[in-house]
Short mmCIF file of the C-alpha atoms (twelve columns), coordinates in Angstrom:
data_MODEL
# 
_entry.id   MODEL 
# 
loop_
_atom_site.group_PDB 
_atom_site.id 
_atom_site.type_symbol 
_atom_site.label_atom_id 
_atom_site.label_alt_id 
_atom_site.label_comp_id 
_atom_site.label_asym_id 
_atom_site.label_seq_id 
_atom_site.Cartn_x 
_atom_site.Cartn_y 
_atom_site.Cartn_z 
_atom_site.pdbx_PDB_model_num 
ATOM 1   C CA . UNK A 1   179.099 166.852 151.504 1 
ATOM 2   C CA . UNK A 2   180.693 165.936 154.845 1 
ATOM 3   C CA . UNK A 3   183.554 164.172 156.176 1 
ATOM 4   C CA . UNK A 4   183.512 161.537 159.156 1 
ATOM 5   C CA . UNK A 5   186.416 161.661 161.116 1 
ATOM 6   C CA . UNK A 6   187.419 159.507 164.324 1 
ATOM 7   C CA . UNK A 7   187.944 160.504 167.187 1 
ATOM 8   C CA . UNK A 8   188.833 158.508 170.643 1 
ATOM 9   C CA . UNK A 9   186.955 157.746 173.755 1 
ATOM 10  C CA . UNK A 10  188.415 160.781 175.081 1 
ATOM 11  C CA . UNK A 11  187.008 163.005 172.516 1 
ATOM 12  C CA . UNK A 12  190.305 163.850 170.810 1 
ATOM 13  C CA . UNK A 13  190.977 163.317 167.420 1 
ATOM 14  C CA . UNK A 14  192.358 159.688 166.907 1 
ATOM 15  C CA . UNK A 15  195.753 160.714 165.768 1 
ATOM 16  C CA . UNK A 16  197.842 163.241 163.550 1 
ATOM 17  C CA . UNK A 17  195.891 162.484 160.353 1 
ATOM 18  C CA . UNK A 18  192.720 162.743 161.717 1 
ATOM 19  C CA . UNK A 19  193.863 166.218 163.360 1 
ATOM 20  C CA . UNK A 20  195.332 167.348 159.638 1 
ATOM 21  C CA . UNK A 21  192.406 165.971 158.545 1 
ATOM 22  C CA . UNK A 22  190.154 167.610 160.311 1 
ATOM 23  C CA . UNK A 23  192.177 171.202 160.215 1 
ATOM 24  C CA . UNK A 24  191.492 170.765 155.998 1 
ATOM 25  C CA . UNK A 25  187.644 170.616 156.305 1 
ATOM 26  C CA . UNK A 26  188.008 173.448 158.470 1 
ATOM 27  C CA . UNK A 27  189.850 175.463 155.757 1 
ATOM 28  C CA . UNK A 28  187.580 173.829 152.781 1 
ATOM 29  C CA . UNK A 29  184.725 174.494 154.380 1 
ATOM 30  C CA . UNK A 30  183.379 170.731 155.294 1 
ATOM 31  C CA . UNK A 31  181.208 169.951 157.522 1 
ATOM 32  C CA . UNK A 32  182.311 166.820 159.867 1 
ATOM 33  C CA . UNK A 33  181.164 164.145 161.785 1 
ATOM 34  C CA . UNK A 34  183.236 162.780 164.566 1 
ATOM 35  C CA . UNK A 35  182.919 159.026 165.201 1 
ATOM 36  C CA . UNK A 36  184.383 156.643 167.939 1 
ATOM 37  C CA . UNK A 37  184.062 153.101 165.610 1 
ATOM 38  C CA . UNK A 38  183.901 152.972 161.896 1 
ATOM 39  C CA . UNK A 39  180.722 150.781 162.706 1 
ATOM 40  C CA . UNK A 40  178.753 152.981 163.884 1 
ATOM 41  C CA . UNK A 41  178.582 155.198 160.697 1 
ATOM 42  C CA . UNK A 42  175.431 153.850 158.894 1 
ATOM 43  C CA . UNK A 43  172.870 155.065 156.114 1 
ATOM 44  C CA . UNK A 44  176.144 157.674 154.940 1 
ATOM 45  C CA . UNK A 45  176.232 159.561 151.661 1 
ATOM 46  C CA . UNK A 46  178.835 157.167 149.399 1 
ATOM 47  C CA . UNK A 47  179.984 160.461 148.173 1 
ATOM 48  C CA . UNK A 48  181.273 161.546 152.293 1 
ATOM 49  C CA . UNK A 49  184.619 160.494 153.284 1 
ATOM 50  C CA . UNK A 50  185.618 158.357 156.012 1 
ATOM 51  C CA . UNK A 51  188.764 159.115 157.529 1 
ATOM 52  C CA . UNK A 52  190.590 157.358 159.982 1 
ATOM 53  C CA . UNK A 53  193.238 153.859 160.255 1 
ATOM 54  C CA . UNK A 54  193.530 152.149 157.069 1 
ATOM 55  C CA . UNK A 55  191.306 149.478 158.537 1 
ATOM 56  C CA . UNK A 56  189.007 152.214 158.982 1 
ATOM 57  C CA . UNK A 57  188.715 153.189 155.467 1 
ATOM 58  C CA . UNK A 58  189.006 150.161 154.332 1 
ATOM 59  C CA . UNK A 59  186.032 148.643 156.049 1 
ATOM 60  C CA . UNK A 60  184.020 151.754 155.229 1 
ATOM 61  C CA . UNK A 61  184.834 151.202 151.403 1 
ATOM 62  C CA . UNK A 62  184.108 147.598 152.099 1 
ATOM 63  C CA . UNK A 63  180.384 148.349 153.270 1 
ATOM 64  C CA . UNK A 64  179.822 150.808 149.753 1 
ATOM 65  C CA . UNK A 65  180.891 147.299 147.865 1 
ATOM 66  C CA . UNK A 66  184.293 149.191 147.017 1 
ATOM 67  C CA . UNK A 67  187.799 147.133 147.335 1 
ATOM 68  C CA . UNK A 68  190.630 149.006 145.620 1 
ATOM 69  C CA . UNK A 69  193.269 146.709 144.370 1 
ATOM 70  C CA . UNK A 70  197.012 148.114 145.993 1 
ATOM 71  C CA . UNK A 71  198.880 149.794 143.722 1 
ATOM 72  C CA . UNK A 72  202.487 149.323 144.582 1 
ATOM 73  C CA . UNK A 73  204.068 149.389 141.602 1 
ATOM 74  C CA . UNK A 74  202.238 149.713 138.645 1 
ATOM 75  C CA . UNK A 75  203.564 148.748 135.151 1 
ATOM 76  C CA . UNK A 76  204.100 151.801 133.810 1 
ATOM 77  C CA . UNK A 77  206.641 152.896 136.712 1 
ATOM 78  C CA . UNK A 78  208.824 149.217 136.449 1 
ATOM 79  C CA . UNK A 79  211.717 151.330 135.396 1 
ATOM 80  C CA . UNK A 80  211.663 153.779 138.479 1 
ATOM 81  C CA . UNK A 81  212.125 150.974 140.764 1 
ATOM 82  C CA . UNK A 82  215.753 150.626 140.073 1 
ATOM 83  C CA . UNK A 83  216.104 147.114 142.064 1 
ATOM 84  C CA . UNK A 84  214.717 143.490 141.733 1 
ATOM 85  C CA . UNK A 85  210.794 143.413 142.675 1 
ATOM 86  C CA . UNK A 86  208.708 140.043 142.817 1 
ATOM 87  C CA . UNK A 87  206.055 138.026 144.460 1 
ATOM 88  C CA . UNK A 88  205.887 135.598 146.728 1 
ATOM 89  C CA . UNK A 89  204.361 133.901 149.759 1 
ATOM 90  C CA . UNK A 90  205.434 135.059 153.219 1 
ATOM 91  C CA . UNK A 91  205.986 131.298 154.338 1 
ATOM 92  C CA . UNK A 92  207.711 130.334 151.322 1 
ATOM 93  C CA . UNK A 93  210.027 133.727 152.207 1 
ATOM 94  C CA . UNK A 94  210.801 132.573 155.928 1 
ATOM 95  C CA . UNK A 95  211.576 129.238 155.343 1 
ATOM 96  C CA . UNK A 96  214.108 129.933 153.056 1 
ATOM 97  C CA . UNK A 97  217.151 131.543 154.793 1 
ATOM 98  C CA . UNK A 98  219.164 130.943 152.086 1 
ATOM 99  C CA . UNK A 99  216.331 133.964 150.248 1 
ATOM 100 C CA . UNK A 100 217.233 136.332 152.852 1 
ATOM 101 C CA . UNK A 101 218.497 139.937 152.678 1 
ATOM 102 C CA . UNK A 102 215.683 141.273 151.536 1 
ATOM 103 C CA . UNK A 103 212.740 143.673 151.653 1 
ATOM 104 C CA . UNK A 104 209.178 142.406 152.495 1 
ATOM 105 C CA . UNK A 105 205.820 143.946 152.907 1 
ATOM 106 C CA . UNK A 106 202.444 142.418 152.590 1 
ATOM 107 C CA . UNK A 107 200.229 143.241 149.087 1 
ATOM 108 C CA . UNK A 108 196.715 143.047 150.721 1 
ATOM 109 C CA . UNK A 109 197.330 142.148 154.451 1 
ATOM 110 C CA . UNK A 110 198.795 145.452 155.507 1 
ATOM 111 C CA . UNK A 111 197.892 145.012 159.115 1 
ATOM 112 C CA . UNK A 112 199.864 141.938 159.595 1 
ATOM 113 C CA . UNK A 113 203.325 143.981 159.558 1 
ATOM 114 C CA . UNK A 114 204.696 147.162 158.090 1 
ATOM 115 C CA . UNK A 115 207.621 146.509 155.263 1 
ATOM 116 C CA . UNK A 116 210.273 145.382 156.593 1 
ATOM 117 C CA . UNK A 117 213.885 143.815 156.360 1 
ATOM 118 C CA . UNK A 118 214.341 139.982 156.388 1 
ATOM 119 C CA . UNK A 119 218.308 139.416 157.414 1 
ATOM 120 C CA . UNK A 120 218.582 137.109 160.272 1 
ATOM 121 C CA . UNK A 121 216.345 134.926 162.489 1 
ATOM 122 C CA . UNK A 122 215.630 137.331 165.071 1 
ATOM 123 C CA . UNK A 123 214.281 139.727 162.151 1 
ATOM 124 C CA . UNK A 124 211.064 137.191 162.113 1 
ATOM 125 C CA . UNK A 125 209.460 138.651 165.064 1 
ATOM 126 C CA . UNK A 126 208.683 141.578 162.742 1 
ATOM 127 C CA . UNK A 127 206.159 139.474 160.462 1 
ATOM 128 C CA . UNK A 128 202.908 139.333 162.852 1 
ATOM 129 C CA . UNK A 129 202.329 136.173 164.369 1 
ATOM 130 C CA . UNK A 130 199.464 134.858 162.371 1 
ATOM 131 C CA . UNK A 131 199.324 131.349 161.367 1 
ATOM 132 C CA . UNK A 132 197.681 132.065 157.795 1 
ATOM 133 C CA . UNK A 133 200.458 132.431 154.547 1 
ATOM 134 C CA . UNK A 134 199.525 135.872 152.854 1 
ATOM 135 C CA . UNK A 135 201.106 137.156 149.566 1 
ATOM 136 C CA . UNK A 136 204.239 139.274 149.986 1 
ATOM 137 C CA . UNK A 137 205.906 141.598 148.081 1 
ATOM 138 C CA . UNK A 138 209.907 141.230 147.969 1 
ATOM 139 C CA . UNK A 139 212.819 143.167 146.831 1 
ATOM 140 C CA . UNK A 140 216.371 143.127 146.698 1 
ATOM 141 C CA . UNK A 141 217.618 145.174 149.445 1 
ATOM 142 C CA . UNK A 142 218.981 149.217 148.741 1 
ATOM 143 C CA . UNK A 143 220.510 151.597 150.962 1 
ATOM 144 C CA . UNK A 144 218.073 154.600 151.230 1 
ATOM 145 C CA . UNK A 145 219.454 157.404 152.844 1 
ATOM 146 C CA . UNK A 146 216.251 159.444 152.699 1 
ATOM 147 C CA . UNK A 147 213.075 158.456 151.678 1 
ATOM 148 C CA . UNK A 148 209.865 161.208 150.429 1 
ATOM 149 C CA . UNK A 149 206.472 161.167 149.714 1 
ATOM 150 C CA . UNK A 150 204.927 163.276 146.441 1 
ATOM 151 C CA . UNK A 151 201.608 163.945 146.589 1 
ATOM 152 C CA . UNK A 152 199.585 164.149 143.317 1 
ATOM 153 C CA . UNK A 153 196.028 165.428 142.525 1 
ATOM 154 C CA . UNK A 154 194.543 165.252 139.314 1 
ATOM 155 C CA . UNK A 155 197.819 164.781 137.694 1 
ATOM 156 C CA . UNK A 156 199.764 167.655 138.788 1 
ATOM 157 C CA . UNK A 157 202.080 167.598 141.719 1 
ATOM 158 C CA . UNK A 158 201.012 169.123 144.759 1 
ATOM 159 C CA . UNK A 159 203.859 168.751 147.844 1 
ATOM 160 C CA . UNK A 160 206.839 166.849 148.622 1 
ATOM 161 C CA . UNK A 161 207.464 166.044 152.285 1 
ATOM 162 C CA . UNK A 162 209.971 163.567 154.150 1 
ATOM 163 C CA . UNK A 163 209.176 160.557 156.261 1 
ATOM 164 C CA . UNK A 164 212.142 159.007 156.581 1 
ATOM 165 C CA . UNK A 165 215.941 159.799 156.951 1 
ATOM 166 C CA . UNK A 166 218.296 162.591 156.058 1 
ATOM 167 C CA . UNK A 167 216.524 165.728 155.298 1 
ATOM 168 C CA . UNK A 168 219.413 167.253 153.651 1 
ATOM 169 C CA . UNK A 169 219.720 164.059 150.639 1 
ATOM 170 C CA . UNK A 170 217.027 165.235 148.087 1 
ATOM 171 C CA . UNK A 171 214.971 163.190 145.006 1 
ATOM 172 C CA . UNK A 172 215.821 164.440 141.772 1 
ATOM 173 C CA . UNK A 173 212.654 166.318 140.587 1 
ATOM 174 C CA . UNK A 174 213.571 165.238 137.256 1 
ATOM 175 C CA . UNK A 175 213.094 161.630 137.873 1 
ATOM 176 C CA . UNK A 176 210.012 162.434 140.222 1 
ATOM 177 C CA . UNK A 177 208.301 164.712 137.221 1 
ATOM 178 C CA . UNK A 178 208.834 162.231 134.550 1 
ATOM 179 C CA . UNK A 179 207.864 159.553 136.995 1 
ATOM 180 C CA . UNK A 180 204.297 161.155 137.302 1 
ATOM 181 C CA . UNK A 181 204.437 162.131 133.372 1 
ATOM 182 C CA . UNK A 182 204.649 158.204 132.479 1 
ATOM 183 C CA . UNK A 183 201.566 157.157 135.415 1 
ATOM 184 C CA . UNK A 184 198.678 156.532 132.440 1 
ATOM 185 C CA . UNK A 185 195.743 155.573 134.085 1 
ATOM 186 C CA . UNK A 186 196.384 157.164 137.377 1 
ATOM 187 C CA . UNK A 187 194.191 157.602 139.906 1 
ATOM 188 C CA . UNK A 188 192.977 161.127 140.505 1 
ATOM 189 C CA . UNK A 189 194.524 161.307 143.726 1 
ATOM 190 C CA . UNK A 190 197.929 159.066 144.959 1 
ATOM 191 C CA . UNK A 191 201.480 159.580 146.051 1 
ATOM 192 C CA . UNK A 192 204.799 158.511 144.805 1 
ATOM 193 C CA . UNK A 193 207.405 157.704 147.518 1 
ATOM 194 C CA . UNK A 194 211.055 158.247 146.680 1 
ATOM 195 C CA . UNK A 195 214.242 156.734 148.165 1 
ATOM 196 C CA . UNK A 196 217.806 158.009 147.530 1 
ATOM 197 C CA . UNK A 197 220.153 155.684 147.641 1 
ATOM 198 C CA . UNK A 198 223.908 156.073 148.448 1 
ATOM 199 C CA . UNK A 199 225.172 156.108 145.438 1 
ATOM 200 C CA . UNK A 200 222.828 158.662 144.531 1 
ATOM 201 C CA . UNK A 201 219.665 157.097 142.883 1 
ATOM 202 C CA . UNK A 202 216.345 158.683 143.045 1 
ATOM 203 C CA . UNK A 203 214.384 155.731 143.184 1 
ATOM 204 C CA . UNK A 204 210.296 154.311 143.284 1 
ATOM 205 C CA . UNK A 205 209.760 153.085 147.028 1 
ATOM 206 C CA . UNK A 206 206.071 152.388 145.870 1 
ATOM 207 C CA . UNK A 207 202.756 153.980 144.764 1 
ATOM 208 C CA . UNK A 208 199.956 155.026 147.461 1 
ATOM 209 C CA . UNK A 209 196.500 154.897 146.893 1 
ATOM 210 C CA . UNK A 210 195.407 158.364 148.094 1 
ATOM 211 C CA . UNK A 211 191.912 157.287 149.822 1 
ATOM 212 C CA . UNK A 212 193.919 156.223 153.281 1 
ATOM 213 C CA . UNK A 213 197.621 158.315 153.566 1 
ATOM 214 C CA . UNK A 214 199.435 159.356 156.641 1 
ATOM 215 C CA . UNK A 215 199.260 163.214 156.013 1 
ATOM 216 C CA . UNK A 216 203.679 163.326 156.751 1 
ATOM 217 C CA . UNK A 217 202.938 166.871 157.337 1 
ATOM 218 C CA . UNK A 218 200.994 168.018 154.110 1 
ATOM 219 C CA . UNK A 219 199.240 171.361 154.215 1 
ATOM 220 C CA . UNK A 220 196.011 170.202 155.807 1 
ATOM 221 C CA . UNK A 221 193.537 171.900 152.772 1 
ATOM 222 C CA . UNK A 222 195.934 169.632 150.369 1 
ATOM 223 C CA . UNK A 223 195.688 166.734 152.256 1 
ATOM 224 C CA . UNK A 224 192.144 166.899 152.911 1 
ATOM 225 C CA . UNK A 225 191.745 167.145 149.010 1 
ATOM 226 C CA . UNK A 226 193.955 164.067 148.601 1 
ATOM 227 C CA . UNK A 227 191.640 162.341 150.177 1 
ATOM 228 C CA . UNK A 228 188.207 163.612 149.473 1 
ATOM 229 C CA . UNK A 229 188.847 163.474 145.701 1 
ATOM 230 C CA . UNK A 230 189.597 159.970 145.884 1 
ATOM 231 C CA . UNK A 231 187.097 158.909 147.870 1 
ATOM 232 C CA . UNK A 232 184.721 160.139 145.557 1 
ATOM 233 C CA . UNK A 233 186.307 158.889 142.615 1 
ATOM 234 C CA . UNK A 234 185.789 155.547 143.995 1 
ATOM 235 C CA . UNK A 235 182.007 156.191 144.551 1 
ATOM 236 C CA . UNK A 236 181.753 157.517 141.560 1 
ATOM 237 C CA . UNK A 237 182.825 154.160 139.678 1 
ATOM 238 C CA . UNK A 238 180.939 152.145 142.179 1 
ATOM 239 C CA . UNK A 239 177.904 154.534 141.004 1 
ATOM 240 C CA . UNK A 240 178.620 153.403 137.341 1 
ATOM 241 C CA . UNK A 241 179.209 149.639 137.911 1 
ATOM 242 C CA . UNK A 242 176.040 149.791 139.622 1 
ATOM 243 C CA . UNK A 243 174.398 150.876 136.628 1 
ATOM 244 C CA . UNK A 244 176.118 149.168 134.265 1 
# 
């Protein structure tokens, strides 16, 4: 196998991920193919990853006939949330003040804005200014004080790094262990970000599909894995629809 990984104009790896990215193949022994646009890859083994934005991967899954649903928060994991979760629209969300004070991220848009808090008026320049409703996600709104991502392959947990926050307010591994424990039907390769609260809750931020993660300073051979063995997972069960 090989890995495609993008690089700019300039010849430099896009960004941080593709770097880590490209330091794992190194270590793992994998071959890779720089490329400038995800467009330009054609006639590619399914079985090769593609690594790059999330629009990146995404379109490259897209072209193998491969759309992952988002994960967020699957069933299993309701009771690690620890807060009010539901759906909605994003119009219906911002033209309702009176819904305000709350979290909101898009479920398949991700490009039109990261998650974000919805408090006051000027808080709506955050959204992306497209003219087309998408479905969000919303929650009531918690004070993290540190937020963590835990990386899992193949069921067993294989780092824990910060992304946001104190680095001195830790998750409780407990919660974290028997969070991954309870995940039936897993994907072989995902992370679980964690928020402490300020009263002291380890809670579920969401769940992360692990074909497309920001590396948040994995150990490149570990990240690289993340993502190869998810990639192929997916081509694998593309490979079986197929011949189904």
């Amino acid at each position: 196998m090989k890995a495609y990984i993008r690089i700019k104009h300039t010849g430099e790896f896009y960004d941080t991920n593709c770097y880590n990215a490209y330091a794992g193949c190194e270590a793992l022994h994998i071959p890779v193919v720089k490329y400038k646009a995800v467009y330009s890859i054609t006639d590619n083994d399914p079985m090769d990853p593609v690594i790059g934005t999330f629009s990146d991967v995404k379109v490259a899954l897209e072209k193998l006939g491969i759309k992952p649903a988002p994960l967020d928060y699957p069933e299993q994991l309701k009771s690690f949330i620890g807060r009010k979760i539901w759906k909605s629209t994003l119009f219906t969300i911002t033209s309702h003040p009176e819904c305000w004070h709350v979290f909101v991220k898009p479920i398949e848009d991700v490009k039109r804005f990261h998650g974000t808090v919805l408090d006051k008026s000027e808080d709506l320049i955050k959204l992306g200014g497209g003219l087309e409703d998408i479905d969000v996600w919303c929650s009531v709104k918690v004070q993290f004080l540190s937020e963590w991502r835990l990386w899992v392959l193949n069921g067993t947990i294989t780092g824990l790094t910060p992304y946001k926050g104190r680095w001195d307010v830790f998750p409780d591994p407990s919660v974290m262990e028997e969070a991954v424990h309870r995940y039936e039907g897993a994907p072989s390769a995902y992370a679980l970000d964690f928020g402490v609260t300020d009263d002291g809750r380890t809670l579920l931020v969401e769940v992360s599909d692990g074909y497309a993660l920001a590396s948040f300073g994995l150990r490149p051979d570990i990240y690289m894995n993340i993502l190869k063995t998810r990639w192929q997972e997916l081509s694998k069960c593309r490979k079986t629809e197929n011949i189904e």
